[in-house]
CSV table of C-alpha atoms in Angstrom, one decimal:
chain,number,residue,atom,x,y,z
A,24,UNK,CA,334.7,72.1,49.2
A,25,UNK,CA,337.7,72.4,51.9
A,26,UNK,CA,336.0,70.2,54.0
A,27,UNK,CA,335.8,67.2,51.6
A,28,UNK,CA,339.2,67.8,50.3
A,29,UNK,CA,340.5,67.6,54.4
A,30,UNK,CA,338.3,65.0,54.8
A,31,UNK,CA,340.2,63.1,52.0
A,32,UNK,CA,343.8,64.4,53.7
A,33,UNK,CA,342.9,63.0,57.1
A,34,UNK,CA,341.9,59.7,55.7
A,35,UNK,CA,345.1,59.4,53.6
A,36,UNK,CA,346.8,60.7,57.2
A,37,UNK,CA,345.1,57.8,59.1
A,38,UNK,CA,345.9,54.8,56.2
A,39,UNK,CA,349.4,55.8,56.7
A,40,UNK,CA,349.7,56.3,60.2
A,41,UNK,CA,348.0,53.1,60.7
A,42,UNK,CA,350.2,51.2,57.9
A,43,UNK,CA,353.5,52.7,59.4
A,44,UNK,CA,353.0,51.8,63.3
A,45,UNK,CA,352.9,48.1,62.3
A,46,UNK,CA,356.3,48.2,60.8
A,47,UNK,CA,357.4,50.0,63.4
A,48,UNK,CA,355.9,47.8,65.8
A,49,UNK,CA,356.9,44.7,64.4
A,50,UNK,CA,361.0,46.3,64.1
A,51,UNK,CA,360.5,47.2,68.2
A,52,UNK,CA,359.2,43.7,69.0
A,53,UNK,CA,362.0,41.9,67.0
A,54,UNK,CA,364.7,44.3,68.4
A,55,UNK,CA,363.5,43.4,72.7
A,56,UNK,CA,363.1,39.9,71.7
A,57,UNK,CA,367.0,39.9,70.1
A,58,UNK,CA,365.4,38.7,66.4
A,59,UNK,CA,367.2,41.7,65.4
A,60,UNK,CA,370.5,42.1,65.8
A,61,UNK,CA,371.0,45.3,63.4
A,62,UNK,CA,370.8,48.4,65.0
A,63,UNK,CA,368.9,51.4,63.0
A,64,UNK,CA,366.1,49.7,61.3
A,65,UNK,CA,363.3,52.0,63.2
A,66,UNK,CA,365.3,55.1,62.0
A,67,UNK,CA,365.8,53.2,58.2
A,68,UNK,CA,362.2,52.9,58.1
A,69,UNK,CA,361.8,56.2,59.3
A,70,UNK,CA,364.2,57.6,56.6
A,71,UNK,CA,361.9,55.1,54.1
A,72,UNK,CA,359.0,57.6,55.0
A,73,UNK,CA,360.7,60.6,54.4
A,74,UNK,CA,361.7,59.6,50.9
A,75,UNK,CA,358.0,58.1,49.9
A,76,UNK,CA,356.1,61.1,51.9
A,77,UNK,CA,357.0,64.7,50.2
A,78,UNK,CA,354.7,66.4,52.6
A,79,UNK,CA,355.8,64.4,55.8
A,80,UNK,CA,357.7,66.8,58.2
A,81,UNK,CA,358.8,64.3,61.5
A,82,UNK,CA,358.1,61.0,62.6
A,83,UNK,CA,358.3,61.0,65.8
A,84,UNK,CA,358.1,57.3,68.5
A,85,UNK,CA,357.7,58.0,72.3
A,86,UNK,CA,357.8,55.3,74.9
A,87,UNK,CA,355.1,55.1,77.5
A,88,UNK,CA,356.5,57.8,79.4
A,89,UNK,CA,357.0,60.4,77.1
A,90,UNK,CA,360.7,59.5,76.0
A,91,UNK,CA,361.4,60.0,71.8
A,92,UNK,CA,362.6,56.9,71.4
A,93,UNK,CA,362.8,57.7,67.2
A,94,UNK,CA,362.7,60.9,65.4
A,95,UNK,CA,363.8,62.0,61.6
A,96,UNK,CA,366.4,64.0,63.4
A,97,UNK,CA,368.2,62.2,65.3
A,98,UNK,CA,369.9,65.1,67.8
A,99,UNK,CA,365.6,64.7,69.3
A,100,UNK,CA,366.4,61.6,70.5
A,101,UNK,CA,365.7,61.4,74.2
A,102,UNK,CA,364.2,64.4,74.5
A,103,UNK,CA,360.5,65.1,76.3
A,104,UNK,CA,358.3,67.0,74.7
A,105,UNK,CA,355.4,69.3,76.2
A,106,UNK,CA,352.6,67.7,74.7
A,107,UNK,CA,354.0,63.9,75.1
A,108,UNK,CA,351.8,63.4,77.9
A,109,UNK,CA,349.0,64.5,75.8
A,110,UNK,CA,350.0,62.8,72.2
A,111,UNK,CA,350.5,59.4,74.0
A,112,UNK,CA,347.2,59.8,76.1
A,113,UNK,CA,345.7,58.4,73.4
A,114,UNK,CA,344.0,55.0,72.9
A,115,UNK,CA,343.1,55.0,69.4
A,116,UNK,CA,344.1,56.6,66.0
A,117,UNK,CA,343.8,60.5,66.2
A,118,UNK,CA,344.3,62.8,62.8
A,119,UNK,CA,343.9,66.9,63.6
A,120,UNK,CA,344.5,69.9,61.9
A,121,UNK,CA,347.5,72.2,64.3
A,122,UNK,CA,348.0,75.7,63.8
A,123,UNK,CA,351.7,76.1,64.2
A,124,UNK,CA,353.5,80.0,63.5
A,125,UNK,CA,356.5,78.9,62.4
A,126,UNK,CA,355.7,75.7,60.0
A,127,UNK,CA,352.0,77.0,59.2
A,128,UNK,CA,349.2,74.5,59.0
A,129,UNK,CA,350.1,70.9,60.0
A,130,UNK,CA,348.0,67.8,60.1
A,131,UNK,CA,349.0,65.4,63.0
A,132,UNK,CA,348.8,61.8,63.1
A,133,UNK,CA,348.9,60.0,66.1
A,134,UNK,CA,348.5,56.1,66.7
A,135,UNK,CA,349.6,53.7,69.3
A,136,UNK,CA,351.9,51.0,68.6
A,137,UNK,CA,350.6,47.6,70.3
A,138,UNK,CA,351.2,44.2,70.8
A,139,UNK,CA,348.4,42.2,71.6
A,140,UNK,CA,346.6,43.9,74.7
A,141,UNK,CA,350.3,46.1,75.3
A,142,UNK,CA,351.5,49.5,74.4
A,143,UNK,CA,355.1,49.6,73.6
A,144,UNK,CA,355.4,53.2,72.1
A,145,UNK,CA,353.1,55.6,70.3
A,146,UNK,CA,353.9,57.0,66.6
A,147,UNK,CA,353.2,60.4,65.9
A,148,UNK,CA,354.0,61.9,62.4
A,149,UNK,CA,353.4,65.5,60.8
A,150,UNK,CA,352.1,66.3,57.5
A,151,UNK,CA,352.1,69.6,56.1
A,152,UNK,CA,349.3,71.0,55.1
A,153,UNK,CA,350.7,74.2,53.1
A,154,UNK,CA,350.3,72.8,49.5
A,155,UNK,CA,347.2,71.9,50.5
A,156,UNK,CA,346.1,75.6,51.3
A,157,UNK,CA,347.9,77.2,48.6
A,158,UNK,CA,345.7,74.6,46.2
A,159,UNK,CA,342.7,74.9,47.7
A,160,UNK,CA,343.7,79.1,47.1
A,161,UNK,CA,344.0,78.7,43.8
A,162,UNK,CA,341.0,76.4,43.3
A,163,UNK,CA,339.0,79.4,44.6
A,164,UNK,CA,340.4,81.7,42.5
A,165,UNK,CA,339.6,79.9,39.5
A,166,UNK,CA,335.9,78.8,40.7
A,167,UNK,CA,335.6,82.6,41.5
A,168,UNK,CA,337.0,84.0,37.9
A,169,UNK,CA,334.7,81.2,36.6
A,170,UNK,CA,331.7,82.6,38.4
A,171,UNK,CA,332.4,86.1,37.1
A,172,UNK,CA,332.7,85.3,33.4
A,173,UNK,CA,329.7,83.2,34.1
A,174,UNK,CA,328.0,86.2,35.1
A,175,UNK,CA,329.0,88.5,32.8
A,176,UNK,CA,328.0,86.2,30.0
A,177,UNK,CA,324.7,86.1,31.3
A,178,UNK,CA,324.2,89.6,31.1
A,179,UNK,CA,325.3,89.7,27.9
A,180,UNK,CA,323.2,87.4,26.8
A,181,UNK,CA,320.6,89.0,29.0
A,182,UNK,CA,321.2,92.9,27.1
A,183,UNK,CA,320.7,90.7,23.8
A,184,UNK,CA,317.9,89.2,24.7
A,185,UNK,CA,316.2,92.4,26.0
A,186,UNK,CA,317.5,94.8,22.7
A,187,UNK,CA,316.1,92.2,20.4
A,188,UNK,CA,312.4,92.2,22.3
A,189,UNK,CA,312.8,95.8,22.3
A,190,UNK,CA,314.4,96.8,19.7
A,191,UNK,CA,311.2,96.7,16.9
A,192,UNK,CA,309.0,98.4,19.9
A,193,UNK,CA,311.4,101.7,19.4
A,194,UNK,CA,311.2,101.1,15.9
A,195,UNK,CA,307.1,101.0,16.1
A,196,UNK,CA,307.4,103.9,18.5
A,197,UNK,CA,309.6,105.9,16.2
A,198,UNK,CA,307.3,105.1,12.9
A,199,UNK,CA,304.4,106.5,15.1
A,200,UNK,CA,306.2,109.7,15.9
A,201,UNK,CA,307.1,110.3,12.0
A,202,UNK,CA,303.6,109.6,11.6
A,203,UNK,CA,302.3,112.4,14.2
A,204,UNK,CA,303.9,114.5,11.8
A,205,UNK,CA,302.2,113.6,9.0
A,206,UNK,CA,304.4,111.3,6.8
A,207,UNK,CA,302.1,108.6,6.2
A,208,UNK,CA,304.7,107.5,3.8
A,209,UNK,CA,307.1,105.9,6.3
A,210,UNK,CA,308.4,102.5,5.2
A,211,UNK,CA,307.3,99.9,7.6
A,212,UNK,CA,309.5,96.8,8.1
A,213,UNK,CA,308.1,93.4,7.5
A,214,UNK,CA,305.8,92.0,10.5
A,215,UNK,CA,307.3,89.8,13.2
A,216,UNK,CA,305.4,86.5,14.1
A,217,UNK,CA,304.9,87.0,17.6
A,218,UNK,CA,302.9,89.0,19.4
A,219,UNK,CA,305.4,92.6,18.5
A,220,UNK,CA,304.5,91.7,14.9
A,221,UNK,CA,300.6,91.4,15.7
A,222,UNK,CA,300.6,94.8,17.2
A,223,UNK,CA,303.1,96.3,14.0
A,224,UNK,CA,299.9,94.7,11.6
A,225,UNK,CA,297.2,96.6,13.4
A,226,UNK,CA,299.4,99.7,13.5
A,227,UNK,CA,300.0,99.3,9.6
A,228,UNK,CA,296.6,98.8,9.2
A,229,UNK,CA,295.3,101.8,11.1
A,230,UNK,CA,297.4,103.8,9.0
């Protein structure tokens, strides 16, 4: 069940990813070739995301060498980051699951922003995957207080089922007893139509 509900995360991850590094391509292409001239578009986009994406926690752009050329928080800007090397390394679309202490589980989304047969930057953004967890945590707590009323129906219906198949045999048992002692003037109760009832008729009839 996790693994299909991640599965659907990571593709939602990968749509947006995607979707968002060909604005922000198209906004670094017409900013180098002077097409234009307003300053902050990339970081007005970036704010755009924000806004639409509850569970988005940075966007982050690098340049080919490492450099945030972009973040959500703008004192970043500049900065190199340990695994920049590693994030723009990549030549395709990459969505993973990161374990991170302080911000818990995160689900990174890394593409690289191209024109044509060029890289000008790679886009990196940061989902959280906390609500996710804490759903999925309470989806198993239901499916699990599910599977025990489940269960204890079934026994109930299974003590049911078992008194009412046994339930004239102790009666038959008892009559026999009373009879042992020699009160052939027990009252029998009316004859089932199964198989209990054929043996009461050939006890009633021995007596």
């Amino acid at each position: 069940e996790k693994g299909l509900y991640l599965k659907d995360k990571e593709n939602q991850a990968k749509v947006l990813v995607e979707t968002a590094g060909i604005n922000f391509t198209n906004a670094i292409l017409y900013q180098e070739v002077g097409l234009i001239e307003e300053t902050g578009v990339v970081d007005h986009y970036i704010s755009d995301l924000l806004n639409k994406g509850k569970d988005i926690l940075t966007v982050i752009i690098f340049d080919n060498t490492g450099m945030v050329i972009a973040h959500c928080h703008l004192f970043e800007h500049g900065k190199f980051y340990e695994d920049a090397k590693e994030v723009i390394a990549h030549e395709a679309t990459l969505v993973r699951e990161v374990k991170n202490k302080d911000r818990g589980p995160i689900l990174e989304a890394i593409t690289p922003l191209m024109i044509g047969e060029r890289r000008i930057a790679t886009l990196r953004i940061e989902f959280s995957l906390k609500d996710f967890y804490e759903k999925l945590t309470d989806l198993g707590k239901r499916i699990f207080l599910l599977t025990i009323v489940a269960i204890s129906g079934s026994i109930f219906l299974m003590v049911i089922g078992i008194n009412a198949m046994t339930g004239p045999i102790r009666r038959l048992s008892k009559a026999m007893d009373i009879i042992d002692y020699g009160r052939f003037d027990a009252i029998f109760e009316k004859p089932r139509r199964d198989e209990i009832g054929y043996l009461q008729r050939s006890f009633i009839g021995m007596v």
